[in-house]
C-alpha positions as a LaTeX table, in Angstrom:
\begin{tabular}{lrrr}
\hline
Residue & $x$ (\AA) & $y$ (\AA) & $z$ (\AA) \\
\hline
Met1 & 10.82 & 6.33 & 23.27 \\
Ala2 & 8.57 & 7.61 & 20.45 \\
Phe3 & 8.14 & 5.17 & 17.60 \\
Arg4 & 9.95 & 6.18 & 14.43 \\
Lys5 & 9.78 & 3.87 & 11.42 \\
Val6 & 13.35 & 4.34 & 10.22 \\
Thr7 & 13.13 & 1.24 & 8.02 \\
Glu8 & 10.61 & 3.03 & 5.78 \\
Glu9 & 12.43 & 6.35 & 5.51 \\
Ala10 & 13.80 & 7.49 & 2.15 \\
Ser11 & 17.17 & 6.17 & 1.07 \\
Asn12 & 20.19 & 8.39 & 1.49 \\
His13 & 20.88 & 7.79 & $-2.20$ \\
Arg14 & 18.91 & 9.22 & $-5.14$ \\
His15 & 18.45 & 8.15 & $-8.77$ \\
Leu16 & 19.85 & 4.67 & $-8.33$ \\
Glu17 & 18.93 & 3.84 & $-11.92$ \\
Lys18 & 21.47 & 6.42 & $-13.15$ \\
Met19 & 24.37 & 4.92 & $-11.21$ \\
Thr20 & 27.02 & 2.72 & $-12.78$ \\
Val21 & 27.53 & $-0.80$ & $-11.43$ \\
Ala22 & 30.64 & 0.43 & $-9.63$ \\
Glu23 & 28.69 & 3.25 & $-8.00$ \\
Ile24 & 25.83 & 0.96 & $-6.94$ \\
Ile25 & 28.02 & $-1.60$ & $-5.23$ \\
Lys26 & 30.23 & 1.07 & $-3.67$ \\
Asn27 & 27.19 & 2.72 & $-2.10$ \\
Ile28 & 25.65 & $-0.55$ & $-0.97$ \\
Asn29 & 28.94 & $-1.46$ & 0.67 \\
Lys30 & 29.10 & 1.96 & 2.33 \\
Glu31 & 25.64 & 1.40 & 3.81 \\
Asp32 & 26.49 & $-2.15$ & 4.89 \\
Gln33 & 29.48 & $-0.90$ & 6.88 \\
Gln34 & 27.03 & 0.75 & 9.26 \\
Val35 & 25.46 & $-2.57$ & 10.24 \\
Ala36 & 28.25 & $-3.93$ & 12.45 \\
Thr37 & 28.39 & $-0.63$ & 14.33 \\
Ala38 & 24.64 & $-0.71$ & 14.89 \\
Val39 & 24.86 & $-4.27$ & 16.21 \\
Gln40 & 27.71 & $-3.21$ & 18.50 \\
Lys41 & 25.52 & $-0.50$ & 20.03 \\
Ala42 & 22.86 & $-3.13$ & 20.75 \\
Leu43 & 25.23 & $-5.60$ & 22.46 \\
Pro44 & 23.90 & $-4.93$ & 25.99 \\
Gln45 & 20.38 & $-5.83$ & 24.82 \\
Ile46 & 21.68 & $-8.83$ & 22.89 \\
Glu47 & 23.59 & $-10.08$ & 25.94 \\
Lys48 & 20.45 & $-10.03$ & 28.09 \\
Leu49 & 18.48 & $-11.88$ & 25.44 \\
Ile50 & 21.12 & $-14.55$ & 24.90 \\
Ser51 & 21.64 & $-15.11$ & 28.63 \\
Ala52 & 17.91 & $-15.77$ & 29.02 \\
Val53 & 17.83 & $-18.05$ & 25.95 \\
Ser54 & 20.85 & $-20.05$ & 27.13 \\
Glu55 & 19.39 & $-20.51$ & 30.60 \\
Lys56 & 16.19 & $-21.99$ & 29.14 \\
Met57 & 18.06 & $-24.27$ & 26.75 \\
Ile58 & 20.50 & $-25.52$ & 29.38 \\
Asp59 & 17.43 & $-26.48$ & 31.43 \\
Gly60 & 16.12 & $-28.52$ & 28.49 \\
Gly61 & 13.92 & $-25.96$ & 26.76 \\
Arg62 & 13.60 & $-25.26$ & 23.06 \\
Leu63 & 14.28 & $-22.07$ & 21.11 \\
Phe64 & 11.69 & $-20.80$ & 18.64 \\
Tyr65 & 12.15 & $-18.09$ & 16.03 \\
Ile66 & 8.99 & $-16.64$ & 14.53 \\
Gly67 & 8.75 & $-14.07$ & 11.76 \\
Ala68 & 7.32 & $-13.13$ & 8.38 \\
Gly69 & 8.98 & $-12.65$ & 5.01 \\
Thr70 & 12.74 & $-12.13$ & 5.13 \\
Ser71 & 12.70 & $-12.16$ & 8.94 \\
Gly72 & 10.96 & $-15.54$ & 9.00 \\
Arg73 & 13.32 & $-16.99$ & 6.42 \\
Leu74 & 16.36 & $-15.86$ & 8.40 \\
Gly75 & 14.99 & $-17.55$ & 11.52 \\
Ile76 & 14.45 & $-20.79$ & 9.60 \\
Leu77 & 17.98 & $-20.58$ & 8.19 \\
Asp78 & 19.54 & $-20.18$ & 11.62 \\
Ala79 & 17.42 & $-22.95$ & 13.13 \\
Ser80 & 18.11 & $-25.41$ & 10.32 \\
Glu81 & 21.87 & $-24.98$ & 10.58 \\
Cys82 & 22.04 & $-25.85$ & 14.28 \\
Val83 & 21.49 & $-29.57$ & 13.65 \\
Pro84 & 24.45 & $-30.19$ & 11.29 \\
Thr85 & 26.75 & $-27.63$ & 12.90 \\
Tyr86 & 26.30 & $-28.63$ & 16.53 \\
Gly87 & 24.76 & $-32.09$ & 16.32 \\
Val88 & 21.70 & $-31.14$ & 18.35 \\
Pro89 & 18.38 & $-32.94$ & 17.85 \\
Lys90 & 16.04 & $-31.64$ & 15.19 \\
Gly91 & 13.37 & $-29.59$ & 16.93 \\
Leu92 & 15.62 & $-28.07$ & 19.58 \\
Val93 & 15.77 & $-24.86$ & 17.54 \\
Val94 & 12.68 & $-24.21$ & 15.42 \\
Gly95 & 12.00 & $-21.55$ & 12.80 \\
Ile96 & 8.40 & $-20.59$ & 12.02 \\
Ile97 & 7.31 & $-18.32$ & 9.16 \\
Ala98 & 3.98 & $-16.64$ & 8.49 \\
Gly99 & 2.26 & $-18.53$ & 5.70 \\
Gly100 & 3.94 & $-21.84$ & 6.50 \\
Pro101 & 6.58 & $-23.75$ & 4.48 \\
Lys102 & 5.28 & $-22.37$ & 1.16 \\
Ala103 & 6.28 & $-18.86$ & 2.30 \\
Ile104 & 9.94 & $-19.87$ & 2.51 \\
Val105 & 10.20 & $-19.54$ & $-1.27$ \\
Asp106 & 6.94 & $-17.85$ & $-2.31$ \\
Pro107 & 5.30 & $-14.84$ & $-0.62$ \\
Val108 & 1.91 & $-15.66$ & 0.92 \\
Glu109 & $-0.45$ & $-12.70$ & 0.68 \\
His110 & $-1.53$ & $-11.09$ & 3.96 \\
Ala111 & $-0.02$ & $-13.93$ & 6.06 \\
Glu112 & 1.87 & $-11.43$ & 8.21 \\
Asp113 & $-1.32$ & $-9.47$ & 8.95 \\
Asn114 & $-3.01$ & $-12.32$ & 10.85 \\
Thr115 & $-2.78$ & $-11.56$ & 14.58 \\
Glu116 & $-3.92$ & $-15.03$ & 15.68 \\
Gln117 & $-2.02$ & $-17.39$ & 13.39 \\
Gly118 & 1.40 & $-16.98$ & 15.01 \\
Trp119 & 0.18 & $-18.43$ & 18.29 \\
Ile120 & $-1.67$ & $-21.19$ & 16.43 \\
Asp121 & 1.55 & $-22.10$ & 14.61 \\
Leu122 & 3.49 & $-22.18$ & 17.90 \\
Gln123 & 0.88 & $-24.44$ & 19.47 \\
Glu124 & 1.51 & $-27.05$ & 16.79 \\
Tyr125 & 4.84 & $-27.59$ & 18.58 \\
Lys126 & 3.20 & $-27.63$ & 22.02 \\
Val127 & 5.19 & $-24.57$ & 23.07 \\
Asn128 & 5.32 & $-24.25$ & 26.85 \\
Glu129 & 6.88 & $-22.38$ & 29.79 \\
Gly130 & 10.14 & $-24.29$ & 29.41 \\
Asp131 & 10.71 & $-22.83$ & 25.94 \\
Phe132 & 11.87 & $-19.46$ & 24.63 \\
Val133 & 10.33 & $-17.59$ & 21.68 \\
Val134 & 12.13 & $-14.88$ & 19.69 \\
Gly135 & 10.01 & $-12.72$ & 17.41 \\
Ile136 & 11.83 & $-11.27$ & 14.39 \\
Ala137 & 10.44 & $-8.22$ & 12.59 \\
Ser138 & 12.49 & $-5.51$ & 10.91 \\
Ser139 & 9.70 & $-2.97$ & 11.21 \\
Gly140 & 8.78 & $-4.08$ & 14.71 \\
Thr141 & 5.12 & $-3.88$ & 13.70 \\
Thr142 & 4.32 & $-7.28$ & 12.15 \\
Pro143 & 0.89 & $-8.35$ & 13.51 \\
Tyr144 & 1.61 & $-12.08$ & 13.09 \\
Val145 & 4.68 & $-11.84$ & 15.32 \\
Ile146 & 3.32 & $-9.34$ & 17.85 \\
Gly147 & 0.17 & $-11.43$ & 18.30 \\
Ala148 & 2.28 & $-14.53$ & 18.97 \\
Leu149 & 4.45 & $-12.78$ & 21.57 \\
Lys150 & 1.39 & $-11.38$ & 23.35 \\
Lys151 & $-0.05$ & $-14.87$ & 23.71 \\
Cys152 & 3.30 & $-16.17$ & 24.91 \\
Arg153 & 3.30 & $-13.54$ & 27.66 \\
Glu154 & $-0.23$ & $-14.55$ & 28.67 \\
Asn155 & 0.98 & $-18.14$ & 28.97 \\
Asn156 & 4.20 & $-17.35$ & 30.92 \\
Ile157 & 6.49 & $-18.18$ & 28.00 \\
Ala158 & 9.67 & $-16.09$ & 27.91 \\
Thr159 & 10.17 & $-14.00$ & 24.78 \\
Gly160 & 12.66 & $-11.84$ & 22.95 \\
Ser161 & 12.48 & $-9.74$ & 19.81 \\
Ile162 & 14.74 & $-8.39$ & 17.08 \\
Ala163 & 13.67 & $-5.19$ & 15.32 \\
Cys164 & 15.34 & $-2.37$ & 13.41 \\
Asn165 & 13.19 & 0.58 & 14.50 \\
Pro166 & 13.57 & 2.39 & 17.85 \\
Gly167 & 10.74 & 2.08 & 20.36 \\
Ser168 & 8.88 & $-0.39$ & 18.15 \\
Pro169 & 5.60 & $-2.09$ & 19.17 \\
Ile170 & 7.22 & $-5.53$ & 19.22 \\
Ser171 & 9.69 & $-4.34$ & 21.85 \\
Glu172 & 6.78 & $-3.49$ & 24.14 \\
Val173 & 5.50 & $-7.08$ & 24.16 \\
Ala174 & 8.88 & $-8.86$ & 24.43 \\
Asp175 & 10.64 & $-9.65$ & 27.71 \\
Phe176 & 14.08 & $-9.16$ & 26.13 \\
Pro177 & 13.81 & $-6.75$ & 23.17 \\
Val178 & 16.70 & $-6.02$ & 20.84 \\
Glu179 & 16.66 & $-3.02$ & 18.51 \\
Val180 & 19.42 & $-2.68$ & 15.92 \\
Ile181 & 18.97 & 0.70 & 14.21 \\
Val182 & 20.72 & 0.50 & 10.85 \\
Gly183 & 18.98 & 3.48 & 9.24 \\
Pro184 & 17.20 & 3.80 & 5.88 \\
Glu185 & 17.83 & 1.11 & 3.29 \\
Phe186 & 19.76 & 1.67 & 0.04 \\
Val187 & 16.55 & 0.86 & $-1.83$ \\
Thr188 & 13.87 & 2.60 & 0.24 \\
Gly189 & 12.02 & 0.10 & 2.43 \\
Ser190 & 13.94 & $-2.95$ & 1.18 \\
Thr191 & 14.59 & $-4.44$ & 4.62 \\
Arg192 & 16.11 & $-7.61$ & 3.18 \\
Met193 & 19.26 & $-5.48$ & 2.90 \\
Lys194 & 20.79 & $-3.78$ & 5.98 \\
Ser195 & 17.99 & $-4.83$ & 8.33 \\
Gly196 & 18.22 & $-8.42$ & 7.16 \\
Thr197 & 22.00 & $-8.40$ & 7.56 \\
Ala198 & 21.66 & $-7.03$ & 11.09 \\
Gln199 & 19.11 & $-9.70$ & 12.01 \\
Lys200 & 21.36 & $-12.43$ & 10.62 \\
Met201 & 24.26 & $-11.14$ & 12.71 \\
Val202 & 22.16 & $-11.19$ & 15.88 \\
Leu203 & 20.80 & $-14.66$ & 15.10 \\
Asn204 & 24.38 & $-15.89$ & 14.61 \\
Met205 & 25.19 & $-14.57$ & 18.07 \\
Ile206 & 22.13 & $-16.16$ & 19.68 \\
Ser207 & 22.56 & $-19.69$ & 18.34 \\
Thr208 & 26.36 & $-19.75$ & 18.49 \\
Thr209 & 26.54 & $-18.49$ & 22.08 \\
Ala210 & 23.73 & $-20.78$ & 23.23 \\
Met211 & 25.45 & $-23.81$ & 21.70 \\
Ile212 & 28.78 & $-22.88$ & 23.31 \\
Gln213 & 27.03 & $-22.45$ & 26.66 \\
Met214 & 25.45 & $-25.88$ & 26.21 \\
Gly215 & 28.84 & $-27.51$ & 25.68 \\
Arg216 & 28.45 & $-28.19$ & 21.97 \\
Val217 & 31.83 & $-26.57$ & 21.18 \\
Glu218 & 35.24 & $-27.48$ & 22.58 \\
Asp219 & 38.09 & $-24.97$ & 22.31 \\
Asn220 & 37.00 & $-23.41$ & 19.01 \\
Lys221 & 35.95 & $-26.63$ & 17.29 \\
Met222 & 32.57 & $-28.02$ & 16.17 \\
Val223 & 33.21 & $-31.38$ & 17.79 \\
Asn224 & 29.55 & $-32.42$ & 17.56 \\
Met225 & 29.00 & $-31.57$ & 13.88 \\
Lys226 & 27.10 & $-34.04$ & 11.69 \\
Leu227 & 29.18 & $-35.87$ & 9.09 \\
Thr228 & 27.04 & $-34.74$ & 6.16 \\
Asn229 & 29.69 & $-34.51$ & 3.41 \\
Gln230 & 33.33 & $-35.17$ & 2.56 \\
Lys231 & 34.41 & $-31.64$ & 3.55 \\
Ile232 & 33.03 & $-32.19$ & 7.07 \\
Ile233 & 34.60 & $-35.64$ & 7.31 \\
Ser234 & 37.97 & $-34.20$ & 6.28 \\
Arg235 & 37.62 & $-31.40$ & 8.85 \\
Gly236 & 36.71 & $-33.91$ & 11.57 \\
Thr237 & 39.61 & $-36.15$ & 10.65 \\
Lys238 & 42.05 & $-33.26$ & 11.07 \\
Met239 & 40.51 & $-32.38$ & 14.45 \\
Ile240 & 41.07 & $-35.94$ & 15.68 \\
Met241 & 44.64 & $-36.00$ & 14.43 \\
Glu242 & 45.38 & $-32.71$ & 16.21 \\
Lys243 & 43.73 & $-33.79$ & 19.46 \\
Thr244 & 44.90 & $-37.39$ & 19.70 \\
Gly245 & 48.31 & $-37.20$ & 18.06 \\
Ile246 & 47.35 & $-39.81$ & 15.46 \\
Lys247 & 49.67 & $-39.30$ & 12.48 \\
Asp248 & 47.93 & $-41.48$ & 9.92 \\
Glu249 & 44.96 & $-39.78$ & 8.26 \\
Glu250 & 43.19 & $-43.01$ & 7.35 \\
Thr251 & 43.37 & $-44.25$ & 10.95 \\
Ala252 & 41.89 & $-41.01$ & 12.22 \\
Lys253 & 39.19 & $-41.06$ & 9.56 \\
Ala254 & 38.25 & $-44.65$ & 10.41 \\
Leu255 & 37.94 & $-43.69$ & 14.08 \\
Leu256 & 35.70 & $-40.74$ & 13.16 \\
Leu257 & 33.43 & $-42.82$ & 10.96 \\
Lys258 & 33.16 & $-45.54$ & 13.58 \\
Tyr259 & 31.81 & $-43.18$ & 16.25 \\
Asp260 & 30.08 & $-40.72$ & 13.88 \\
Ser261 & 31.32 & $-37.61$ & 15.68 \\
Val262 & 34.59 & $-35.99$ & 16.63 \\
Lys263 & 33.63 & $-35.78$ & 20.30 \\
Lys264 & 32.68 & $-39.46$ & 20.61 \\
Ala265 & 35.72 & $-40.55$ & 18.66 \\
Met266 & 38.04 & $-38.65$ & 20.99 \\
Glu267 & 36.22 & $-39.92$ & 24.07 \\
Asn268 & 36.68 & $-43.53$ & 22.93 \\
Tyr269 & 40.24 & $-43.24$ & 21.68 \\
Lys270 & 42.76 & $-45.27$ & 23.64 \\
\hline
\end{tabular}
């Protein structure tokens, strides 16, 4: 497939500065409605990627996301939420961004153009054949990410990619490429919009499905979630009451706090 940089094509909307607030948000919403359909079209690719990721993780491997700019930040967001949501150890899912931690909040000039640094950053975690690395790049051309995936391939490390252009260079170097073609952005080239939304949706699918496959969810409940605040404790208390038949909220809450997780509390309830 010939490479076409759809993410850089002109917006379907002109003279945004002349629009009213109502017109701006109506048009943004209209564009956003295309994202779910684009993700749906990519489901066969996404399924292959997730099946490979889950297999590695079930065998004890780690999942790495690597990206630059918005793509890198989205990977870090997804990785960071796996610990409290599913109670997995920190470091099981890792997000890496070009430019390092500073780049999470402040752009680091030319960080994404370095073809060697991505692999160097992965090596800090002693990445190996048991792990899985997903490169995230809206354009599909980010040198930092492509360089990292090439080195992974040389070292027999399984890889996937998420891009928003058809036939992109990153897809050529990934074992399990995913391309979600959402079309031109509302603001030309602003890939934090539709492209970012599409990437977030795919990342949700990857981590959620992998965690379900690993047994971190029972029925439809986050039984391994970390008790990080009162809202979570209240949610966990209700889960225990529903599962065990305990009628008294304080009794259920005490059981939850004693074992520090819904799953352990239910396992030890007699």
